[in-house]
């Protein structure tokens, strides 16, 4: 029976293929691809031959049409509805969107590819290797066959920088040899030579040689050696103009704040700058801080790039144009710097509307309105004021009486200064790689949780269960000592959370619950929360270099609360009572966070992405646990994708359906461990596939049955934590439209930590044919962008 299905499938593909080839013009053939044969020297290994074969296949042009099991389906789509009669009709749209014009065989393309292959082999160090190609026609189809006669690859024996004289240029050129990319005993590659020339060019530009170019360098290769070795000599080309070999100094710096008005330009001296600001829109200090050049200093591309980046990141200008002009003097070594800027509108109003579908069955919509005012105090400050409203409605997963809907509204205000707002401190623009920022933030939000209850006549009505009000503020700084490192310090933050209007129906529902722990959860909701503290975060994001398959990212930080409150709290005569500030028991804790990511590119189209997340919170004094807004959770579209958000842990705990119906998923912890690994495959420019595995859980730092929501000590972190890890995995589809990346991840649990020991691995229970199993275990996450 199975064999008959395969025969039927192959027959259908054959018929479809015939329907495609009948549209190919007379005398032409559909190009089906290339075959590469390697005839290798005896010194070449099979692995080398296979690698070269794959590389050659990648550079052959043209590429054949896309196929499925050998069937050119896009060409079939191209001809499916015939020739379009209108440019904007359905036929034309379908052909352009889903179809693909047939790629026709061409002997000239074979000849061109043969030449390209020979050049590629030479550039990769396979000197004296050759190639040949022919076009093989079979009816209405044709393929190209290439034969590569592969010789052994040459490796670098020695590298020398040729110093022709004792000039200042030659001294700097010779200094560039220290970090050369050309390493002995590595294969010869022309691509690395190009990168080396660019590296030397940047090295020299950082030292004042503004007019130098990579093309002024030549790398000579001496292949007259035995054992397939090559000597490389890096030297300056002959007849390079003296302009390129001269070290330049900054003369004058001109700043024009409005390049749209070329009729009214009046430069006024401010320190070492000449600024034209006819309307006195900006304080001169803005440009003095942002521009690192000073009169008399040696030109540096580092200062050049940093200054331009700072001006752009002020977010006050639509365009920033930078140019350099040679001072018109004989044998001049001076250049003038010009900055011409086009300002943005001072005020702007923006609105946003977002929709969301969560793994716990909530469907929501949010609306936000944001007003911005640039250059508020003439120092390039930016004020953002926003309001937002939203709702999350339970659409699936619960009975009518267990519905919990959420409504929230709020307002935020953020004032950003492009400098440190610290007394007695000024930025040194020549040393700092980026302008620091000072951020003042205020926020207010209110959350309403509504439920459903029965009347005496069995009809239902909705009611407000409780309201939660939050007021917060912070004062913080951000700065970058270099493009790879970001520091964020918030020395002061405050957050007050206050519950209100807890309804009798909600209280009655809680006290009628057979789970005695729900009463503890209710009492926890009643508490006012005051968090006074600060935090620091360090982020390291190195740039991925060309030809480097490895990429690493790290972020870590510490969050401390309670120390400020202890300075002003009133002492209590009862040592067991919590310390109060403004009549509220303030939180006391210290929390450490770390996240590391590692990416490895197997090929340009296949990447292995890995992430490790660690979090540790230590409550003390007034706090037995971290406040919920500071606790950790796992699950959801960016965490353990096989589990709903906040539905795992702490430890081996699992909330029953009644508790979930009252409070929702509220599995939080003071300690977090999470690991993710994902294999990403690029299928086309729009379609990417992924296979992933996630593991993790949260735990409590402290456990006391008399002061906890949990009856089992398995919620506390101990040496057997690894036995309580939740594990899941699945497959993903990502649609990359450049401006937005849509992600669809379908996952299922592999290990459920709340099950009895010996039953936690659930591979044996997987049954895609059962509807009940699918509803409980298949989790579809729809999100924007990658999870990490």
Coordinates of C-alpha atoms in Angstrom, one line a residue, residues 55-577:
X55 CA 32.1 26.1 -1.8
X56 CA 32.2 25.8 -5.6
X57 CA 28.5 24.8 -5.7
X58 CA 27.7 28.0 -3.8
X59 CA 29.4 30.4 -6.3
X60 CA 28.0 28.8 -9.5
X61 CA 25.5 31.1 -11.4
X62 CA 22.8 31.1 -12.3
X63 CA 20.9 29.3 -9.5
X64 CA 18.2 26.9 -10.7
X65 CA 14.5 27.4 -9.8
X66 CA 13.2 26.4 -6.4
X67 CA 12.0 22.8 -6.3
X68 CA 10.2 20.3 -4.0
X69 CA 11.3 16.7 -4.7
X70 CA 12.7 17.9 -8.0
X71 CA 9.5 19.6 -9.1
X72 CA 9.9 23.4 -9.9
X73 CA 6.7 24.4 -8.2
X74 CA 7.3 28.2 -8.5
X75 CA 7.7 27.9 -12.2
X76 CA 4.4 26.0 -12.2
X77 CA 2.8 28.8 -10.2
X78 CA 4.3 31.2 -12.8
X79 CA 2.4 29.6 -15.6
X80 CA -0.7 28.4 -13.6
X81 CA -3.1 31.2 -14.7
X82 CA -1.6 32.0 -18.0
X83 CA -0.1 35.3 -19.2
X84 CA -1.5 38.3 -17.3
X85 CA -3.3 40.9 -19.4
X86 CA -3.1 43.6 -16.7
X87 CA -0.2 44.8 -14.6
X88 CA -2.3 45.1 -11.4
X89 CA -4.7 42.2 -11.8
X90 CA -4.9 39.0 -9.8
X91 CA -2.9 37.0 -12.3
X92 CA -0.1 39.6 -12.2
X93 CA -0.1 39.7 -8.4
X94 CA -0.1 35.9 -8.1
X95 CA 2.8 35.5 -10.6
X96 CA 4.9 38.1 -8.9
X97 CA 4.2 37.0 -5.4
X98 CA 4.3 33.2 -5.7
X99 CA 5.7 32.5 -9.1
X100 CA 9.2 32.4 -10.5
X101 CA 10.3 32.9 -14.1
X102 CA 12.0 29.8 -15.6
X103 CA 15.8 29.8 -15.5
X104 CA 17.0 28.8 -19.0
X105 CA 20.2 27.0 -19.7
X106 CA 23.0 29.1 -21.2
X107 CA 26.4 28.0 -22.5
X108 CA 27.8 31.4 -21.9
X109 CA 26.9 31.1 -18.2
X110 CA 28.8 27.8 -18.0
X111 CA 31.9 29.5 -19.5
X112 CA 31.6 32.4 -17.1
X113 CA 31.1 30.1 -14.1
X114 CA 34.2 28.1 -15.2
X115 CA 36.3 31.3 -15.0
X116 CA 34.8 32.2 -11.6
X117 CA 35.6 28.8 -10.2
X118 CA 39.3 29.1 -11.4
X119 CA 39.6 32.5 -9.8
X120 CA 38.0 31.3 -6.6
X121 CA 40.5 28.4 -6.3
X122 CA 43.4 30.8 -6.8
X123 CA 42.0 33.2 -4.2
X124 CA 41.6 30.4 -1.7
X125 CA 45.3 29.3 -2.1
X126 CA 44.7 26.3 -4.4
X127 CA 47.3 27.6 -6.9
X128 CA 47.7 25.9 -10.2
X129 CA 44.3 24.3 -9.9
X130 CA 42.0 24.5 -13.0
X131 CA 38.4 23.8 -13.9
X132 CA 36.3 23.0 -17.0
X133 CA 32.6 23.0 -17.6
X134 CA 30.0 21.7 -20.1
X135 CA 26.3 22.0 -20.6
X136 CA 24.4 18.6 -20.8
X137 CA 21.0 18.9 -22.5
X138 CA 18.3 16.2 -22.1
X139 CA 15.2 17.2 -24.0
X140 CA 13.6 20.3 -22.4
X141 CA 16.0 20.1 -19.4
X142 CA 19.7 20.8 -19.0
X143 CA 22.3 20.8 -16.3
X144 CA 25.9 22.1 -16.1
X145 CA 28.7 19.7 -15.2
X146 CA 32.0 21.2 -13.8
X147 CA 35.2 19.3 -13.2
X148 CA 37.7 20.8 -10.8
X149 CA 41.3 19.6 -11.0
X150 CA 42.4 20.4 -7.5
X151 CA 46.0 20.9 -6.4
X152 CA 47.2 21.2 -2.8
X153 CA 46.5 24.3 -0.9
X154 CA 49.3 26.8 0.0
X155 CA 49.9 27.9 3.5
X156 CA 51.7 31.1 4.7
X157 CA 55.3 30.5 5.6
X158 CA 56.2 34.1 6.6
X159 CA 54.9 37.6 6.6
X160 CA 57.0 40.8 6.3
X161 CA 56.1 44.4 6.3
X162 CA 58.5 46.2 3.9
X163 CA 59.8 49.4 5.4
X164 CA 61.3 51.6 2.6
X165 CA 62.4 54.6 4.5
X166 CA 62.4 56.2 8.0
X167 CA 59.6 58.6 7.4
X168 CA 56.8 59.2 9.9
X169 CA 54.4 57.3 7.7
X170 CA 56.7 54.3 7.5
X171 CA 57.1 54.3 11.3
X172 CA 53.3 54.1 11.7
X173 CA 52.9 51.6 8.9
X174 CA 55.5 49.3 10.5
X175 CA 53.7 49.6 13.9
X176 CA 50.6 48.0 12.2
X177 CA 52.4 44.7 11.8
X178 CA 51.9 43.9 15.5
X179 CA 48.2 42.7 15.1
X180 CA 48.3 41.4 11.5
X181 CA 45.6 39.1 10.3
X182 CA 48.1 37.2 8.2
X183 CA 49.3 34.4 10.4
X184 CA 52.0 31.8 9.7
X185 CA 50.9 28.3 9.0
X186 CA 47.4 29.4 8.0
X187 CA 45.9 28.9 4.5
X188 CA 46.4 31.6 2.0
X189 CA 43.1 33.4 1.4
X190 CA 42.7 36.6 -0.7
X191 CA 39.7 37.6 1.5
X192 CA 42.0 37.8 4.5
X193 CA 44.4 39.9 2.5
X194 CA 41.6 42.3 1.7
X195 CA 40.6 42.5 5.4
X196 CA 44.3 43.0 6.3
X197 CA 44.6 46.0 4.0
X198 CA 41.4 47.5 5.5
X199 CA 42.7 46.9 9.0
X200 CA 46.0 48.7 8.2
X201 CA 44.0 51.6 6.6
X202 CA 41.9 52.0 9.8
X203 CA 45.1 51.7 11.9
X204 CA 46.7 54.6 10.0
X205 CA 43.5 56.7 10.0
X206 CA 43.4 56.5 13.7
X207 CA 46.8 58.1 13.6
X208 CA 46.1 61.1 11.4
X209 CA 46.5 59.8 7.8
X210 CA 43.1 60.9 6.7
X211 CA 43.6 60.6 2.9
X212 CA 45.1 57.1 2.9
X213 CA 43.2 54.3 1.2
X214 CA 43.5 50.5 1.3
X215 CA 44.2 50.4 -2.4
X216 CA 47.5 52.1 -1.8
X217 CA 48.8 48.8 -0.3
X218 CA 49.9 45.7 -2.1
X219 CA 50.6 42.2 -0.8
X220 CA 53.1 40.3 -2.9
X221 CA 53.1 36.5 -2.7
X222 CA 56.2 34.4 -3.4
X223 CA 55.1 30.9 -4.3
X224 CA 58.5 29.7 -5.5
X225 CA 58.8 27.5 -2.4
X226 CA 58.7 23.7 -1.9
X227 CA 56.1 22.0 0.3
X228 CA 53.3 24.3 -0.9
X229 CA 54.4 27.3 1.2
X230 CA 54.1 31.1 0.3
X231 CA 55.9 34.1 1.6
X232 CA 53.9 37.4 1.9
X233 CA 55.3 40.9 1.6
X234 CA 53.1 43.8 2.6
X235 CA 54.3 47.1 1.1
X236 CA 53.3 50.5 -0.2
X237 CA 52.5 50.7 -3.9
X238 CA 54.9 52.9 -5.9
X239 CA 53.9 56.5 -6.9
X240 CA 51.4 57.0 -4.1
X241 CA 50.8 60.8 -3.7
X242 CA 52.3 62.6 -0.8
X243 CA 48.9 63.8 0.3
X244 CA 48.0 60.2 1.3
X245 CA 51.3 59.8 3.3
X246 CA 50.9 62.9 5.4
X247 CA 49.7 63.1 9.0
X248 CA 46.9 65.7 9.3
X249 CA 45.9 68.0 12.2
X250 CA 42.6 69.6 12.9
X251 CA 42.4 73.3 12.1
X252 CA 38.9 74.8 12.6
X253 CA 35.6 73.0 13.5
X254 CA 32.4 74.5 12.0
X255 CA 28.9 73.6 13.3
X256 CA 25.8 74.6 11.3
X257 CA 22.6 73.8 13.3
X258 CA 20.3 74.3 10.3
X259 CA 21.6 73.1 7.0
X260 CA 18.2 73.9 5.3
X261 CA 18.9 77.6 5.6
X262 CA 22.0 78.4 3.5
X263 CA 21.3 82.2 3.3
X264 CA 21.7 82.9 7.0
X265 CA 25.0 81.5 8.3
X266 CA 26.9 83.3 11.0
X267 CA 29.6 81.4 12.8
X268 CA 30.3 82.5 16.4
X269 CA 33.3 81.3 18.4
X270 CA 32.6 79.1 21.4
X271 CA 35.7 77.7 23.0
X272 CA 37.4 75.8 20.1
X273 CA 34.2 75.5 17.9
X274 CA 32.6 77.9 15.4
X275 CA 28.8 77.6 15.7
X276 CA 26.1 79.0 13.4
X277 CA 22.8 79.0 15.4
X278 CA 20.9 82.0 14.1
X279 CA 17.8 81.3 16.3
X280 CA 19.8 80.4 19.4
X281 CA 18.0 77.1 19.5
X282 CA 20.8 75.1 21.3
X283 CA 23.2 75.8 24.0
X284 CA 26.8 75.6 22.6
X285 CA 27.7 73.1 25.3
X286 CA 25.7 70.5 23.4
X287 CA 28.1 70.5 20.5
X288 CA 31.2 71.0 22.7
X289 CA 30.3 67.7 24.5
X290 CA 29.3 65.8 21.4
X291 CA 32.2 66.7 19.1
X292 CA 35.5 65.2 20.2
X293 CA 37.8 67.2 17.8
X294 CA 39.8 70.1 19.0
X295 CA 42.0 72.6 17.1
X296 CA 45.5 71.4 16.9
X297 CA 44.9 67.7 17.6
X298 CA 45.9 64.9 15.2
X299 CA 43.0 63.6 13.1
X300 CA 41.6 60.3 14.4
X301 CA 39.0 58.1 12.7
X302 CA 38.0 56.9 16.2
X303 CA 37.1 60.5 17.2
X304 CA 35.5 61.0 13.8
X305 CA 33.1 58.1 14.2
X306 CA 32.4 58.8 17.8
X307 CA 31.5 62.4 17.2
X308 CA 29.2 61.6 14.3
X309 CA 27.5 58.9 16.4
X310 CA 27.0 61.2 19.3
X311 CA 25.3 63.9 17.2
X312 CA 23.0 61.3 15.6
X313 CA 22.1 59.7 18.9
X314 CA 21.1 63.1 20.3
X315 CA 17.8 62.3 18.4
X316 CA 17.4 66.0 17.7
X317 CA 18.5 66.0 14.1
X318 CA 17.0 64.4 11.0
X319 CA 20.3 64.4 9.1
X320 CA 23.9 65.0 10.2
X321 CA 26.4 65.5 7.4
X322 CA 30.1 65.5 8.2
X323 CA 32.9 66.6 5.8
X324 CA 36.6 67.5 5.9
X325 CA 38.3 70.1 3.8
X326 CA 42.0 70.6 3.2
X327 CA 43.2 74.0 4.3
X328 CA 44.3 75.7 1.0
X329 CA 48.0 76.3 1.8
X330 CA 51.1 75.0 0.1
X331 CA 52.2 71.8 1.7
X332 CA 49.3 72.1 4.2
X333 CA 48.9 69.4 6.9
X334 CA 45.7 71.0 8.3
X335 CA 42.0 70.1 7.7
X336 CA 38.8 71.9 8.6
X337 CA 35.9 69.9 10.0
X338 CA 32.3 70.8 9.0
X339 CA 29.1 69.5 10.6
X340 CA 25.9 70.4 8.8
X341 CA 22.6 69.3 10.5
X342 CA 19.0 69.3 9.7
X343 CA 16.8 69.5 12.8
X344 CA 13.8 67.4 13.5
X345 CA 10.4 68.9 14.5
X346 CA 10.5 70.0 18.1
X347 CA 7.2 68.3 19.1
X348 CA 5.7 65.1 17.9
X349 CA 2.6 63.0 18.7
X350 CA 2.5 59.3 18.1
X351 CA -0.1 56.6 18.7
X352 CA 0.2 52.8 18.8
X353 CA -2.2 50.0 19.0
X354 CA -1.1 46.4 19.8
X355 CA -2.8 43.1 20.0
X356 CA -1.6 40.0 21.9
X357 CA -2.6 36.4 22.4
X358 CA -1.1 34.7 25.4
X359 CA -0.4 31.1 26.2
X360 CA -2.8 31.2 29.2
X361 CA -5.8 31.9 27.0
X362 CA -5.8 35.7 27.4
X363 CA -6.4 37.9 24.3
X364 CA -5.6 41.5 24.7
X365 CA -5.5 44.9 23.0
X366 CA -3.5 48.0 24.1
X367 CA -3.6 51.6 23.0
X368 CA -0.8 54.1 23.7
X369 CA -0.5 57.8 22.9
X370 CA 3.0 59.4 23.2
X371 CA 3.9 63.1 23.1
X372 CA 7.5 64.1 22.8
X373 CA 9.2 67.5 23.1
X374 CA 12.8 67.7 21.9
X375 CA 15.4 70.2 23.1
X376 CA 13.2 71.1 26.1
X377 CA 15.8 73.2 27.9
X378 CA 18.0 74.0 24.8
X379 CA 20.4 71.2 25.8
X380 CA 19.1 68.5 23.5
X381 CA 16.9 67.0 26.2
X382 CA 13.9 64.9 25.3
X383 CA 10.7 64.8 27.2
X384 CA 8.3 61.9 26.5
X385 CA 4.9 61.8 28.0
X386 CA 2.6 58.8 27.4
X387 CA -0.8 57.4 28.3
X388 CA -1.9 53.8 27.8
X389 CA -5.0 51.8 28.2
X390 CA -5.5 48.1 27.6
X391 CA -7.5 45.0 28.3
X392 CA -6.8 41.2 28.5
X393 CA -9.9 39.0 28.1
X394 CA -10.1 35.3 28.9
X395 CA -11.1 33.7 25.6
X396 CA -10.3 30.0 26.2
X397 CA -9.2 27.5 28.8
X398 CA -11.7 28.0 31.6
X399 CA -15.3 27.6 32.6
X400 CA -17.6 30.6 32.7
X401 CA -17.4 31.1 36.4
X402 CA -13.6 30.9 36.3
X403 CA -13.1 33.8 33.8
X404 CA -10.7 36.5 34.9
X405 CA -10.5 39.6 32.7
X406 CA -8.0 42.4 33.3
X407 CA -8.2 46.1 32.5
X408 CA -5.3 48.5 32.9
X409 CA -4.5 52.2 32.3
X410 CA -1.6 54.3 33.1
X411 CA 0.7 57.3 32.3
X412 CA 4.5 57.7 32.1
X413 CA 6.8 60.6 31.8
X414 CA 10.5 60.3 30.9
X415 CA 13.0 63.2 30.8
X416 CA 16.4 62.3 29.2
X417 CA 19.5 64.4 29.3
X418 CA 22.5 63.7 26.9
X419 CA 25.0 64.1 29.8
X420 CA 25.6 63.2 33.4
X421 CA 23.5 65.4 35.6
X422 CA 25.9 65.3 38.5
X423 CA 27.3 68.4 40.3
X424 CA 31.0 69.2 39.7
X425 CA 31.3 66.7 36.8
X426 CA 31.9 67.4 33.1
X427 CA 32.4 65.1 30.2
X428 CA 35.8 64.9 28.5
X429 CA 34.7 64.7 24.8
X430 CA 38.1 63.6 23.6
X431 CA 38.0 60.5 25.9
X432 CA 34.4 59.3 26.1
X433 CA 33.3 57.1 23.2
X434 CA 29.6 58.0 23.6
X435 CA 27.6 60.7 25.3
X436 CA 26.2 59.5 28.7
X437 CA 22.5 59.8 29.5
X438 CA 20.7 60.8 32.6
X439 CA 17.1 59.5 32.7
X440 CA 14.3 60.7 35.1
X441 CA 11.2 58.5 34.9
X442 CA 7.8 58.7 36.6
X443 CA 5.0 56.2 36.1
X444 CA 1.4 55.6 37.3
X445 CA -0.7 52.5 36.5
X446 CA -3.9 50.9 37.7
X447 CA -5.0 47.3 37.2
X448 CA -8.5 46.0 37.6
X449 CA -9.2 42.3 37.8
X450 CA -12.8 41.3 37.0
X451 CA -14.6 38.0 37.4
X452 CA -18.0 36.3 36.9
X453 CA -20.4 35.3 39.7
X454 CA -23.9 33.7 39.9
X455 CA -27.1 35.5 41.0
X456 CA -29.7 33.6 43.0
X457 CA -31.7 32.9 39.8
X458 CA -28.6 31.2 38.3
X459 CA -27.9 34.2 35.9
X460 CA -24.4 35.6 35.9
X461 CA -23.0 39.0 36.4
X462 CA -19.4 40.4 36.2
X463 CA -17.8 42.2 39.1
X464 CA -14.5 43.9 40.0
X465 CA -12.5 41.6 42.2
X466 CA -9.8 44.1 43.2
X467 CA -7.8 47.1 42.0
X468 CA -4.1 47.5 42.2
X469 CA -2.4 50.9 42.0
X470 CA 1.3 51.4 41.3
X471 CA 3.3 54.6 41.5
X472 CA 7.0 54.5 40.6
X473 CA 9.9 56.8 39.9
X474 CA 13.7 56.4 39.2
X475 CA 16.8 58.4 38.5
X476 CA 19.5 56.7 36.5
X477 CA 22.5 57.0 34.2
X478 CA 23.7 55.1 31.1
X479 CA 27.1 55.4 29.5
X480 CA 29.3 53.5 27.0
X481 CA 33.1 53.5 27.4
X482 CA 33.3 51.8 24.0
X483 CA 30.8 50.4 21.4
X484 CA 30.8 46.9 23.0
X485 CA 30.1 47.8 26.6
X486 CA 27.0 49.5 28.2
X487 CA 26.8 50.5 31.8
X488 CA 23.4 51.3 33.4
X489 CA 23.3 52.7 37.0
X490 CA 20.1 53.6 38.8
X491 CA 21.1 54.9 42.3
X492 CA 17.6 55.7 43.3
X493 CA 14.2 54.1 42.5
X494 CA 10.9 53.9 44.3
X495 CA 7.8 51.8 43.7
X496 CA 4.7 51.9 45.8
X497 CA 2.0 49.2 45.1
X498 CA -1.3 49.5 46.9
X499 CA -4.4 47.2 46.6
X500 CA -7.9 48.8 46.7
X501 CA -11.6 47.9 46.6
X502 CA -11.4 44.2 47.2
X503 CA -14.9 42.9 46.6
X504 CA -16.9 40.6 48.9
X505 CA -17.6 38.2 46.1
X506 CA -13.8 37.8 45.6
X507 CA -13.3 37.2 49.3
X508 CA -16.2 34.7 49.5
X509 CA -14.7 32.8 46.5
X510 CA -11.3 32.6 48.2
X511 CA -12.6 31.4 51.6
X512 CA -14.8 28.8 49.9
X513 CA -11.8 27.3 48.2
X514 CA -10.8 23.8 49.6
X515 CA -7.2 24.8 49.2
X516 CA -6.2 26.5 52.6
X517 CA -3.2 28.1 50.9
X518 CA -5.5 30.4 48.8
X519 CA -6.3 32.3 52.0
X520 CA -2.5 33.1 52.4
X521 CA -2.4 34.3 48.8
X522 CA -5.4 36.6 49.5
X523 CA -3.6 38.0 52.6
X524 CA -0.6 38.6 50.4
X525 CA -2.7 40.7 48.0
X526 CA -3.8 42.9 50.9
X527 CA -0.3 44.1 51.6
X528 CA 1.0 47.5 50.5
X529 CA 4.4 47.2 48.9
X530 CA 7.1 49.8 49.1
X531 CA 10.4 49.2 47.2
X532 CA 13.2 51.7 47.8
X533 CA 16.5 50.8 46.2
X534 CA 18.8 50.9 43.2
X535 CA 20.4 48.7 40.6
X536 CA 23.3 48.4 38.2
X537 CA 23.5 46.5 34.9
X538 CA 26.5 45.6 32.7
X539 CA 26.0 44.6 29.1
X540 CA 28.8 43.3 26.8
X541 CA 27.9 43.0 23.1
X542 CA 31.0 42.4 20.9
X543 CA 30.8 42.9 17.2
X544 CA 30.9 39.7 15.1
X545 CA 33.9 39.9 12.8
X546 CA 33.9 38.7 9.2
X547 CA 34.6 35.0 8.8
X548 CA 34.2 34.5 12.6
X549 CA 31.6 31.8 13.3
X550 CA 31.4 32.6 17.0
X551 CA 29.4 35.4 18.7
X552 CA 29.0 36.0 22.4
X553 CA 26.7 38.2 24.5
X554 CA 26.6 38.8 28.2
X555 CA 24.5 40.9 30.6
X556 CA 24.7 40.9 34.4
X557 CA 23.5 43.1 37.2
X558 CA 22.6 43.6 40.9
X559 CA 19.4 45.0 42.4
X560 CA 19.4 46.2 46.0
X561 CA 16.5 47.4 48.1
X562 CA 16.0 48.3 51.7
X563 CA 19.2 50.2 52.6
X564 CA 17.7 53.6 51.9
X565 CA 14.6 52.7 53.9
X566 CA 16.7 51.6 56.8
X567 CA 18.2 55.1 57.1
X568 CA 14.9 56.8 57.7
X569 CA 12.7 54.1 59.2
X570 CA 11.5 54.5 62.7
X571 CA 12.8 52.0 65.2
X572 CA 10.2 49.6 66.7
X573 CA 10.2 48.4 70.3
X574 CA 9.1 45.0 69.0
X575 CA 12.0 43.4 67.2
X576 CA 9.8 40.9 65.5
X577 CA 7.7 43.6 63.9

